[in-house]
């Protein structure tokens, strides 16, 4: 079996590797001795306050939220409230074929090798979005699907995610479809309302249009998130201060030889999805074919 397939089989695994205990302690404030206590405290808080009604209340589900908020139950509860509110207000985003969003492949540049300091590095290229062929709702749906799949994986719950937003080629045609609703959805998906631990968001290769593009988003970014937002322009040495070049592609002055495209990532996830993932995605509202496919499902 090729190494890439072995890696993707591990990608959907929910096995908790003991080697990640120290990483979980550093990234998430997770202590095996007090983990159960924090879970019970969060569960009691949910029941007593009655503000949100999570679809699951088991330990593994609550754990994915606690890991995003350094095991502080009060902050975790606020995150769960925002997540449930997002799902309620945007249920139509889940109403699609989970593995039929191949048209957005150019928008999401793919994923880079996991870094100990930066976690999963994800590349977005909004300047390559073909606005005539790809509706904005599918751009958001693909990000939503990737978030929901990532949140299922203990490895990514612990490692976290770093996002590189490459705006090369961005024009007014890309800004026009961005409404306040869409901007709010995108910010929510970047960790504000989702159980995804975000190390940082790095914006590169932008021009004067950034002011129009970014003005739509900044109203939704909470004060605590600004410290994780970095603007580098075309200065790759500035980016290298945050991300070691060994984990970056050559076009960003890096030494990484292989970027896993979003198309490839989703195709392999579709191949190796198990019954748990199928049922989870369906419970969220996605349509998922039972068959394991090495290609894309039809829309």
PDB file of C-alpha atoms in Angstrom:
ATOM      1  CA  UNK A   1       0.000   0.000   0.000  1.00  0.00           C
ATOM      2  CA  UNK A   2       1.436   3.427  -0.936  1.00  0.00           C
ATOM      3  CA  UNK A   3       2.494   5.615   1.965  1.00  0.00           C
ATOM      4  CA  UNK A   4      -0.125   8.241   1.060  1.00  0.00           C
ATOM      5  CA  UNK A   5      -2.909   5.671   1.521  1.00  0.00           C
ATOM      6  CA  UNK A   6      -1.520   4.560   4.878  1.00  0.00           C
ATOM      7  CA  UNK A   7      -1.452   8.208   5.914  1.00  0.00           C
ATOM      8  CA  UNK A   8      -5.080   8.703   4.924  1.00  0.00           C
ATOM      9  CA  UNK A   9      -6.185   5.604   6.781  1.00  0.00           C
ATOM     10  CA  UNK A  10      -4.566   7.164   9.843  1.00  0.00           C
ATOM     11  CA  UNK A  11      -6.200  10.485   8.948  1.00  0.00           C
ATOM     12  CA  UNK A  12      -9.699   9.244   9.780  1.00  0.00           C
ATOM     13  CA  UNK A  13      -8.604   7.239  12.815  1.00  0.00           C
ATOM     14  CA  UNK A  14     -10.015   8.247  16.194  1.00  0.00           C
ATOM     15  CA  UNK A  15      -7.296   6.364  18.068  1.00  0.00           C
ATOM     16  CA  UNK A  16      -5.808   8.515  20.831  1.00  0.00           C
ATOM     17  CA  UNK A  17      -2.043   8.100  20.532  1.00  0.00           C
ATOM     18  CA  UNK A  18      -0.269   8.287  23.906  1.00  0.00           C
ATOM     19  CA  UNK A  19       2.599  10.125  22.182  1.00  0.00           C
ATOM     20  CA  UNK A  20       0.287  13.122  21.852  1.00  0.00           C
ATOM     21  CA  UNK A  21      -0.198  13.468  25.598  1.00  0.00           C
ATOM     22  CA  UNK A  22       2.542  16.091  25.936  1.00  0.00           C
ATOM     23  CA  UNK A  23       1.396  17.911  22.782  1.00  0.00           C
ATOM     24  CA  UNK A  24      -2.150  17.965  24.177  1.00  0.00           C
ATOM     25  CA  UNK A  25      -0.846  19.395  27.424  1.00  0.00           C
ATOM     26  CA  UNK A  26       1.078  22.140  25.595  1.00  0.00           C
ATOM     27  CA  UNK A  27      -1.488  23.025  22.909  1.00  0.00           C
ATOM     28  CA  UNK A  28      -4.734  22.409  24.763  1.00  0.00           C
ATOM     29  CA  UNK A  29      -3.965  22.580  28.477  1.00  0.00           C
ATOM     30  CA  UNK A  30      -5.113  18.959  28.698  1.00  0.00           C
ATOM     31  CA  UNK A  31      -4.245  17.036  31.868  1.00  0.00           C
ATOM     32  CA  UNK A  32      -5.190  13.315  31.922  1.00  0.00           C
ATOM     33  CA  UNK A  33      -5.686  13.559  35.687  1.00  0.00           C
ATOM     34  CA  UNK A  34      -8.317  16.318  35.466  1.00  0.00           C
ATOM     35  CA  UNK A  35      -9.775  15.651  32.002  1.00  0.00           C
ATOM     36  CA  UNK A  36     -12.792  13.718  33.277  1.00  0.00           C
ATOM     37  CA  UNK A  37     -13.559  16.437  35.830  1.00  0.00           C
ATOM     38  CA  UNK A  38     -13.552  19.137  33.105  1.00  0.00           C
ATOM     39  CA  UNK A  39     -15.861  17.054  30.912  1.00  0.00           C
ATOM     40  CA  UNK A  40     -18.329  16.569  33.746  1.00  0.00           C
ATOM     41  CA  UNK A  41     -18.219  20.267  34.611  1.00  0.00           C
ATOM     42  CA  UNK A  42     -18.969  21.205  31.007  1.00  0.00           C
ATOM     43  CA  UNK A  43     -21.794  18.668  30.782  1.00  0.00           C
ATOM     44  CA  UNK A  44     -23.377  20.056  33.961  1.00  0.00           C
ATOM     45  CA  UNK A  45     -23.015  23.606  32.666  1.00  0.00           C
ATOM     46  CA  UNK A  46     -24.830  22.703  29.441  1.00  0.00           C
ATOM     47  CA  UNK A  47     -27.712  21.097  31.328  1.00  0.00           C
ATOM     48  CA  UNK A  48     -28.012  23.810  33.970  1.00  0.00           C
ATOM     49  CA  UNK A  49     -27.866  26.800  31.630  1.00  0.00           C
ATOM     50  CA  UNK A  50     -30.043  25.317  28.900  1.00  0.00           C
ATOM     51  CA  UNK A  51     -28.808  27.801  26.300  1.00  0.00           C
ATOM     52  CA  UNK A  52     -27.811  25.213  23.709  1.00  0.00           C
ATOM     53  CA  UNK A  53     -28.953  21.686  22.953  1.00  0.00           C
ATOM     54  CA  UNK A  54     -25.989  19.735  21.505  1.00  0.00           C
ATOM     55  CA  UNK A  55     -26.835  16.751  19.339  1.00  0.00           C
ATOM     56  CA  UNK A  56     -24.351  14.706  21.390  1.00  0.00           C
ATOM     57  CA  UNK A  57     -23.277  14.826  25.025  1.00  0.00           C
ATOM     58  CA  UNK A  58     -20.790  11.952  25.209  1.00  0.00           C
ATOM     59  CA  UNK A  59     -17.245  12.453  26.488  1.00  0.00           C
ATOM     60  CA  UNK A  60     -15.554  12.314  23.073  1.00  0.00           C
ATOM     61  CA  UNK A  61     -17.854  14.985  21.668  1.00  0.00           C
ATOM     62  CA  UNK A  62     -17.419  17.390  24.582  1.00  0.00           C
ATOM     63  CA  UNK A  63     -13.684  16.769  24.510  1.00  0.00           C
ATOM     64  CA  UNK A  64     -13.306  18.214  21.003  1.00  0.00           C
ATOM     65  CA  UNK A  65     -14.705  21.541  22.268  1.00  0.00           C
ATOM     66  CA  UNK A  66     -12.673  21.571  25.499  1.00  0.00           C
ATOM     67  CA  UNK A  67      -9.456  21.102  23.548  1.00  0.00           C
ATOM     68  CA  UNK A  68     -10.159  24.312  21.610  1.00  0.00           C
ATOM     69  CA  UNK A  69     -10.538  26.391  24.755  1.00  0.00           C
ATOM     70  CA  UNK A  70      -7.685  25.043  26.877  1.00  0.00           C
ATOM     71  CA  UNK A  71     -10.064  23.009  29.052  1.00  0.00           C
ATOM     72  CA  UNK A  72     -11.799  26.070  30.483  1.00  0.00           C
ATOM     73  CA  UNK A  73     -15.456  24.957  30.735  1.00  0.00           C
ATOM     74  CA  UNK A  74     -16.927  28.494  30.735  1.00  0.00           C
ATOM     75  CA  UNK A  75     -15.142  29.445  27.496  1.00  0.00           C
ATOM     76  CA  UNK A  76     -15.931  26.038  26.010  1.00  0.00           C
ATOM     77  CA  UNK A  77     -19.622  26.492  26.740  1.00  0.00           C
ATOM     78  CA  UNK A  78     -19.615  29.826  24.882  1.00  0.00           C
ATOM     79  CA  UNK A  79     -18.009  28.098  21.891  1.00  0.00           C
ATOM     80  CA  UNK A  80     -20.669  25.372  21.926  1.00  0.00           C
ATOM     81  CA  UNK A  81     -23.423  27.995  22.035  1.00  0.00           C
ATOM     82  CA  UNK A  82     -21.911  29.767  18.994  1.00  0.00           C
ATOM     83  CA  UNK A  83     -21.489  26.458  17.133  1.00  0.00           C
ATOM     84  CA  UNK A  84     -25.078  25.365  17.735  1.00  0.00           C
ATOM     85  CA  UNK A  85     -26.295  28.832  16.755  1.00  0.00           C
ATOM     86  CA  UNK A  86     -24.285  28.624  13.525  1.00  0.00           C
ATOM     87  CA  UNK A  87     -25.775  25.212  12.687  1.00  0.00           C
ATOM     88  CA  UNK A  88     -29.317  26.422  13.373  1.00  0.00           C
ATOM     89  CA  UNK A  89     -28.999  29.591  11.270  1.00  0.00           C
ATOM     90  CA  UNK A  90     -27.082  27.949   8.408  1.00  0.00           C
ATOM     91  CA  UNK A  91     -28.648  24.499   8.122  1.00  0.00           C
ATOM     92  CA  UNK A  92     -28.927  24.927   4.335  1.00  0.00           C
ATOM     93  CA  UNK A  93     -25.131  24.823   4.048  1.00  0.00           C
ATOM     94  CA  UNK A  94     -25.181  21.178   5.146  1.00  0.00           C
ATOM     95  CA  UNK A  95     -27.763  20.279   2.517  1.00  0.00           C
ATOM     96  CA  UNK A  96     -25.369  19.022  -0.158  1.00  0.00           C
ATOM     97  CA  UNK A  97     -23.416  15.990  -1.315  1.00  0.00           C
ATOM     98  CA  UNK A  98     -20.466  15.911   1.090  1.00  0.00           C
ATOM     99  CA  UNK A  99     -18.038  14.545  -1.492  1.00  0.00           C
ATOM    100  CA  UNK A 100     -19.479  16.300  -4.536  1.00  0.00           C
ATOM    101  CA  UNK A 101     -17.854  19.716  -4.181  1.00  0.00           C
ATOM    102  CA  UNK A 102     -15.047  19.149  -6.664  1.00  0.00           C
ATOM    103  CA  UNK A 103     -15.620  22.457  -8.428  1.00  0.00           C
ATOM    104  CA  UNK A 104     -14.046  24.395  -5.525  1.00  0.00           C
ATOM    105  CA  UNK A 105     -10.672  22.663  -5.865  1.00  0.00           C
ATOM    106  CA  UNK A 106      -8.861  25.820  -7.015  1.00  0.00           C
ATOM    107  CA  UNK A 107     -10.089  27.912  -4.074  1.00  0.00           C
ATOM    108  CA  UNK A 108      -8.522  25.679  -1.446  1.00  0.00           C
ATOM    109  CA  UNK A 109      -4.893  25.179  -2.358  1.00  0.00           C
ATOM    110  CA  UNK A 110      -4.561  22.109  -0.173  1.00  0.00           C
ATOM    111  CA  UNK A 111      -2.784  20.980   2.960  1.00  0.00           C
ATOM    112  CA  UNK A 112       0.901  20.910   3.842  1.00  0.00           C
ATOM    113  CA  UNK A 113       2.762  18.524   6.160  1.00  0.00           C
ATOM    114  CA  UNK A 114       1.735  18.781   9.814  1.00  0.00           C
ATOM    115  CA  UNK A 115       4.080  20.956  11.866  1.00  0.00           C
ATOM    116  CA  UNK A 116       4.720  20.507  15.610  1.00  0.00           C
ATOM    117  CA  UNK A 117       4.312  24.255  16.115  1.00  0.00           C
ATOM    118  CA  UNK A 118       1.673  25.093  13.505  1.00  0.00           C
ATOM    119  CA  UNK A 119      -0.364  21.884  13.293  1.00  0.00           C
ATOM    120  CA  UNK A 120      -2.176  21.227  10.031  1.00  0.00           C
ATOM    121  CA  UNK A 121      -1.274  23.975   7.557  1.00  0.00           C
ATOM    122  CA  UNK A 122      -4.095  24.757   5.145  1.00  0.00           C
ATOM    123  CA  UNK A 123      -3.721  26.949   2.062  1.00  0.00           C
ATOM    124  CA  UNK A 124      -6.562  29.063   0.651  1.00  0.00           C
ATOM    125  CA  UNK A 125      -6.345  30.886  -2.686  1.00  0.00           C
ATOM    126  CA  UNK A 126      -9.378  33.152  -3.076  1.00  0.00           C
ATOM    127  CA  UNK A 127      -7.770  34.843  -6.080  1.00  0.00           C
ATOM    128  CA  UNK A 128      -8.158  31.605  -8.061  1.00  0.00           C
ATOM    129  CA  UNK A 129     -11.885  31.339  -7.400  1.00  0.00           C
ATOM    130  CA  UNK A 130     -13.819  31.177 -10.680  1.00  0.00           C
ATOM    131  CA  UNK A 131     -16.842  33.213  -9.651  1.00  0.00           C
ATOM    132  CA  UNK A 132     -18.680  32.468 -12.913  1.00  0.00           C
ATOM    133  CA  UNK A 133     -18.583  28.699 -12.408  1.00  0.00           C
ATOM    134  CA  UNK A 134     -18.443  28.209  -8.633  1.00  0.00           C
ATOM    135  CA  UNK A 135     -21.210  29.716  -6.478  1.00  0.00           C
ATOM    136  CA  UNK A 136     -20.131  31.298  -3.208  1.00  0.00           C
ATOM    137  CA  UNK A 137     -22.346  28.878  -1.270  1.00  0.00           C
ATOM    138  CA  UNK A 138     -20.193  25.948  -2.469  1.00  0.00           C
ATOM    139  CA  UNK A 139     -17.006  27.768  -1.443  1.00  0.00           C
ATOM    140  CA  UNK A 140     -18.430  28.057   2.081  1.00  0.00           C
ATOM    141  CA  UNK A 141     -19.772  24.482   2.039  1.00  0.00           C
ATOM    142  CA  UNK A 142     -16.356  23.025   1.237  1.00  0.00           C
ATOM    143  CA  UNK A 143     -14.773  24.884   4.161  1.00  0.00           C
ATOM    144  CA  UNK A 144     -17.630  23.692   6.376  1.00  0.00           C
ATOM    145  CA  UNK A 145     -17.100  20.064   5.362  1.00  0.00           C
ATOM    146  CA  UNK A 146     -13.351  20.267   6.003  1.00  0.00           C
ATOM    147  CA  UNK A 147     -13.996  21.788   9.434  1.00  0.00           C
ATOM    148  CA  UNK A 148     -16.504  19.132  10.436  1.00  0.00           C
ATOM    149  CA  UNK A 149     -14.235  16.285   9.316  1.00  0.00           C
ATOM    150  CA  UNK A 150     -11.218  17.835  11.062  1.00  0.00           C
ATOM    151  CA  UNK A 151     -13.186  18.231  14.302  1.00  0.00           C
ATOM    152  CA  UNK A 152     -13.829  14.463  14.369  1.00  0.00           C
ATOM    153  CA  UNK A 153     -10.114  13.652  14.467  1.00  0.00           C
ATOM    154  CA  UNK A 154      -8.367  13.643  17.869  1.00  0.00           C
ATOM    155  CA  UNK A 155      -5.048  14.238  16.107  1.00  0.00           C
ATOM    156  CA  UNK A 156      -6.213  17.565  14.661  1.00  0.00           C
ATOM    157  CA  UNK A 157      -8.100  18.490  17.828  1.00  0.00           C
ATOM    158  CA  UNK A 158      -4.709  18.405  19.531  1.00  0.00           C
ATOM    159  CA  UNK A 159      -2.369  19.625  16.768  1.00  0.00           C
ATOM    160  CA  UNK A 160      -4.619  22.473  15.651  1.00  0.00           C
ATOM    161  CA  UNK A 161      -4.614  24.308  12.331  1.00  0.00           C
ATOM    162  CA  UNK A 162      -2.737  27.197  10.721  1.00  0.00           C
ATOM    163  CA  UNK A 163      -4.329  28.937   7.728  1.00  0.00           C
ATOM    164  CA  UNK A 164      -2.479  30.689   4.916  1.00  0.00           C
ATOM    165  CA  UNK A 165      -4.732  32.977   2.866  1.00  0.00           C
ATOM    166  CA  UNK A 166      -3.048  33.731  -0.467  1.00  0.00           C
ATOM    167  CA  UNK A 167      -4.847  36.640  -2.188  1.00  0.00           C
ATOM    168  CA  UNK A 168      -2.765  36.722  -5.349  1.00  0.00           C
ATOM    169  CA  UNK A 169      -5.073  37.476  -8.280  1.00  0.00           C
ATOM    170  CA  UNK A 170      -7.863  38.810  -6.067  1.00  0.00           C
ATOM    171  CA  UNK A 171     -10.082  41.237  -7.968  1.00  0.00           C
ATOM    172  CA  UNK A 172     -13.334  43.097  -7.524  1.00  0.00           C
ATOM    173  CA  UNK A 173     -15.155  40.163  -9.155  1.00  0.00           C
ATOM    174  CA  UNK A 174     -14.231  38.140  -6.045  1.00  0.00           C
ATOM    175  CA  UNK A 175     -15.408  40.833  -3.649  1.00  0.00           C
ATOM    176  CA  UNK A 176     -18.858  41.422  -5.181  1.00  0.00           C
ATOM    177  CA  UNK A 177     -20.400  38.042  -4.116  1.00  0.00           C
ATOM    178  CA  UNK A 178     -19.230  38.527  -0.502  1.00  0.00           C
ATOM    179  CA  UNK A 179     -22.212  39.606   1.551  1.00  0.00           C
ATOM    180  CA  UNK A 180     -22.189  40.272   5.308  1.00  0.00           C
ATOM    181  CA  UNK A 181     -23.773  36.839   5.797  1.00  0.00           C
ATOM    182  CA  UNK A 182     -21.032  35.081   3.831  1.00  0.00           C
ATOM    183  CA  UNK A 183     -18.276  37.047   5.579  1.00  0.00           C
ATOM    184  CA  UNK A 184     -19.729  36.081   8.951  1.00  0.00           C
ATOM    185  CA  UNK A 185     -19.887  32.423   7.916  1.00  0.00           C
ATOM    186  CA  UNK A 186     -16.257  32.391   6.795  1.00  0.00           C
ATOM    187  CA  UNK A 187     -15.023  33.993  10.025  1.00  0.00           C
ATOM    188  CA  UNK A 188     -17.120  31.505  12.023  1.00  0.00           C
ATOM    189  CA  UNK A 189     -15.503  28.614  10.132  1.00  0.00           C
ATOM    190  CA  UNK A 190     -12.027  29.944  10.912  1.00  0.00           C
ATOM    191  CA  UNK A 191     -12.411  28.892  14.537  1.00  0.00           C
ATOM    192  CA  UNK A 192     -14.649  31.610  15.965  1.00  0.00           C
ATOM    193  CA  UNK A 193     -17.674  29.311  16.105  1.00  0.00           C
ATOM    194  CA  UNK A 194     -16.137  25.902  15.411  1.00  0.00           C
ATOM    195  CA  UNK A 195     -14.197  23.422  17.562  1.00  0.00           C
ATOM    196  CA  UNK A 196     -11.008  24.001  15.583  1.00  0.00           C
ATOM    197  CA  UNK A 197      -7.890  25.193  17.409  1.00  0.00           C
ATOM    198  CA  UNK A 198      -6.425  27.925  15.170  1.00  0.00           C
ATOM    199  CA  UNK A 199      -2.756  28.800  15.750  1.00  0.00           C
ATOM    200  CA  UNK A 200      -2.805  31.660  13.272  1.00  0.00           C
ATOM    201  CA  UNK A 201      -4.182  33.085  10.025  1.00  0.00           C
ATOM    202  CA  UNK A 202      -1.509  34.458   7.679  1.00  0.00           C
ATOM    203  CA  UNK A 203      -2.570  36.724   4.790  1.00  0.00           C
ATOM    204  CA  UNK A 204      -0.102  37.050   1.900  1.00  0.00           C
ATOM    205  CA  UNK A 205       0.193  38.380  -1.675  1.00  0.00           C
ATOM    206  CA  UNK A 206      -2.500  41.024  -1.417  1.00  0.00           C
ATOM    207  CA  UNK A 207      -3.004  44.354  -3.187  1.00  0.00           C
ATOM    208  CA  UNK A 208      -5.113  47.480  -2.711  1.00  0.00           C
ATOM    209  CA  UNK A 209      -8.323  45.446  -3.004  1.00  0.00           C
ATOM    210  CA  UNK A 210      -7.568  43.945   0.412  1.00  0.00           C
ATOM    211  CA  UNK A 211      -9.188  46.962   2.105  1.00  0.00           C
ATOM    212  CA  UNK A 212     -12.521  46.223   0.405  1.00  0.00           C
ATOM    213  CA  UNK A 213     -12.170  42.482   0.920  1.00  0.00           C
ATOM    214  CA  UNK A 214     -11.167  42.693   4.556  1.00  0.00           C
ATOM    215  CA  UNK A 215     -13.655  45.381   5.592  1.00  0.00           C
ATOM    216  CA  UNK A 216     -16.405  42.783   5.256  1.00  0.00           C
ATOM    217  CA  UNK A 217     -14.682  40.412   7.658  1.00  0.00           C
ATOM    218  CA  UNK A 218     -13.246  42.564  10.401  1.00  0.00           C
ATOM    219  CA  UNK A 219     -16.617  43.339  11.983  1.00  0.00           C
ATOM    220  CA  UNK A 220     -17.018  39.621  12.803  1.00  0.00           C
ATOM    221  CA  UNK A 221     -13.536  39.048  14.231  1.00  0.00           C
ATOM    222  CA  UNK A 222     -13.550  39.061  18.064  1.00  0.00           C
ATOM    223  CA  UNK A 223     -10.850  41.003  19.894  1.00  0.00           C
ATOM    224  CA  UNK A 224      -9.159  37.819  21.161  1.00  0.00           C
ATOM    225  CA  UNK A 225      -8.618  36.601  17.579  1.00  0.00           C
ATOM    226  CA  UNK A 226      -6.716  39.665  16.323  1.00  0.00           C
ATOM    227  CA  UNK A 227      -3.451  38.476  17.875  1.00  0.00           C
ATOM    228  CA  UNK A 228      -3.612  35.384  15.648  1.00  0.00           C
ATOM    229  CA  UNK A 229      -4.138  37.376  12.451  1.00  0.00           C
ATOM    230  CA  UNK A 230      -0.955  38.302  10.549  1.00  0.00           C
ATOM    231  CA  UNK A 231      -0.470  40.318   7.349  1.00  0.00           C
ATOM    232  CA  UNK A 232       2.752  39.692   5.422  1.00  0.00           C
ATOM    233  CA  UNK A 233       2.113  41.211   2.002  1.00  0.00           C
ATOM    234  CA  UNK A 234       4.708  39.774  -0.392  1.00  0.00           C
ATOM    235  CA  UNK A 235       7.360  39.433   2.328  1.00  0.00           C
ATOM    236  CA  UNK A 236       7.949  35.689   2.685  1.00  0.00           C
ATOM    237  CA  UNK A 237      10.685  36.281   5.273  1.00  0.00           C
ATOM    238  CA  UNK A 238       7.948  37.706   7.502  1.00  0.00           C
ATOM    239  CA  UNK A 239       5.910  34.520   6.999  1.00  0.00           C
ATOM    240  CA  UNK A 240       8.988  32.423   7.831  1.00  0.00           C
ATOM    241  CA  UNK A 241       9.137  34.002  11.286  1.00  0.00           C
ATOM    242  CA  UNK A 242       5.911  32.147  12.053  1.00  0.00           C
ATOM    243  CA  UNK A 243       6.170  29.018   9.886  1.00  0.00           C
ATOM    244  CA  UNK A 244       9.423  27.128   9.292  1.00  0.00           C
ATOM    245  CA  UNK A 245      10.189  27.056   5.519  1.00  0.00           C
ATOM    246  CA  UNK A 246      10.510  23.271   5.697  1.00  0.00           C
ATOM    247  CA  UNK A 247       6.702  23.170   5.902  1.00  0.00           C
ATOM    248  CA  UNK A 248       6.065  25.676   3.092  1.00  0.00           C
ATOM    249  CA  UNK A 249       5.975  25.155  -0.702  1.00  0.00           C
ATOM    250  CA  UNK A 250       8.774  26.535  -2.867  1.00  0.00           C
ATOM    251  CA  UNK A 251       6.658  29.441  -4.124  1.00  0.00           C
ATOM    252  CA  UNK A 252       6.685  30.775  -0.546  1.00  0.00           C
ATOM    253  CA  UNK A 253      10.425  30.299  -0.140  1.00  0.00           C
ATOM    254  CA  UNK A 254       9.941  26.876   1.417  1.00  0.00           C
ATOM    255  CA  UNK A 255      11.315  23.392   0.914  1.00  0.00           C
ATOM    256  CA  UNK A 256       8.126  21.300   0.954  1.00  0.00           C
ATOM    257  CA  UNK A 257       7.903  19.168  -2.195  1.00  0.00           C
ATOM    258  CA  UNK A 258       4.339  17.874  -1.943  1.00  0.00           C
ATOM    259  CA  UNK A 259       1.115  19.694  -1.224  1.00  0.00           C
ATOM    260  CA  UNK A 260      -1.936  17.493  -0.828  1.00  0.00           C
ATOM    261  CA  UNK A 261      -4.618  19.175  -2.913  1.00  0.00           C
ATOM    262  CA  UNK A 262      -8.072  19.590  -1.469  1.00  0.00           C
ATOM    263  CA  UNK A 263      -9.394  17.448  -4.316  1.00  0.00           C
ATOM    264  CA  UNK A 264      -6.986  14.640  -3.401  1.00  0.00           C
ATOM    265  CA  UNK A 265      -7.688  14.992   0.335  1.00  0.00           C
ATOM    266  CA  UNK A 266     -11.446  14.706  -0.090  1.00  0.00           C
ATOM    267  CA  UNK A 267     -11.136  11.877  -2.612  1.00  0.00           C
ATOM    268  CA  UNK A 268      -9.018   9.854  -0.170  1.00  0.00           C
ATOM    269  CA  UNK A 269     -11.283  10.656   2.772  1.00  0.00           C
ATOM    270  CA  UNK A 270     -14.167   9.393   0.650  1.00  0.00           C
ATOM    271  CA  UNK A 271     -12.208   6.203  -0.032  1.00  0.00           C
ATOM    272  CA  UNK A 272     -11.415   5.469   3.610  1.00  0.00           C
ATOM    273  CA  UNK A 273     -14.476   6.882   5.382  1.00  0.00           C
ATOM    274  CA  UNK A 274     -15.890   4.488   7.960  1.00  0.00           C
ATOM    275  CA  UNK A 275     -19.405   3.996   9.269  1.00  0.00           C
ATOM    276  CA  UNK A 276     -18.866   6.441  12.129  1.00  0.00           C
ATOM    277  CA  UNK A 277     -17.911   9.238   9.739  1.00  0.00           C
ATOM    278  CA  UNK A 278     -20.800   8.452   7.407  1.00  0.00           C
ATOM    279  CA  UNK A 279     -23.313   8.574  10.243  1.00  0.00           C
ATOM    280  CA  UNK A 280     -21.781  11.751  11.705  1.00  0.00           C
ATOM    281  CA  UNK A 281     -21.925  13.596   8.390  1.00  0.00           C
ATOM    282  CA  UNK A 282     -25.489  12.452   7.789  1.00  0.00           C
ATOM    283  CA  UNK A 283     -26.514  13.537  11.289  1.00  0.00           C
ATOM    284  CA  UNK A 284     -25.181  17.001  10.447  1.00  0.00           C
ATOM    285  CA  UNK A 285     -27.323  17.114   7.304  1.00  0.00           C
ATOM    286  CA  UNK A 286     -24.864  16.140   4.558  1.00  0.00           C
ATOM    287  CA  UNK A 287     -25.726  13.565   1.914  1.00  0.00           C
ATOM    288  CA  UNK A 288     -23.134  10.763   1.908  1.00  0.00           C
ATOM    289  CA  UNK A 289     -22.932   7.760  -0.395  1.00  0.00           C
ATOM    290  CA  UNK A 290     -22.275   4.471   1.412  1.00  0.00           C
ATOM    291  CA  UNK A 291     -19.798   3.282  -1.197  1.00  0.00           C
ATOM    292  CA  UNK A 292     -16.082   3.808  -0.832  1.00  0.00           C
ATOM    293  CA  UNK A 293     -14.973   5.590  -3.963  1.00  0.00           C
ATOM    294  CA  UNK A 294     -11.625   6.581  -5.414  1.00  0.00           C
ATOM    295  CA  UNK A 295     -13.317   9.327  -7.394  1.00  0.00           C
ATOM    296  CA  UNK A 296     -15.729  12.132  -6.811  1.00  0.00           C
ATOM    297  CA  UNK A 297     -19.429  11.494  -6.326  1.00  0.00           C
ATOM    298  CA  UNK A 298     -21.776  13.275  -8.680  1.00  0.00           C
ATOM    299  CA  UNK A 299     -23.529  16.352  -7.410  1.00  0.00           C
TER     300      UNK A 299
END
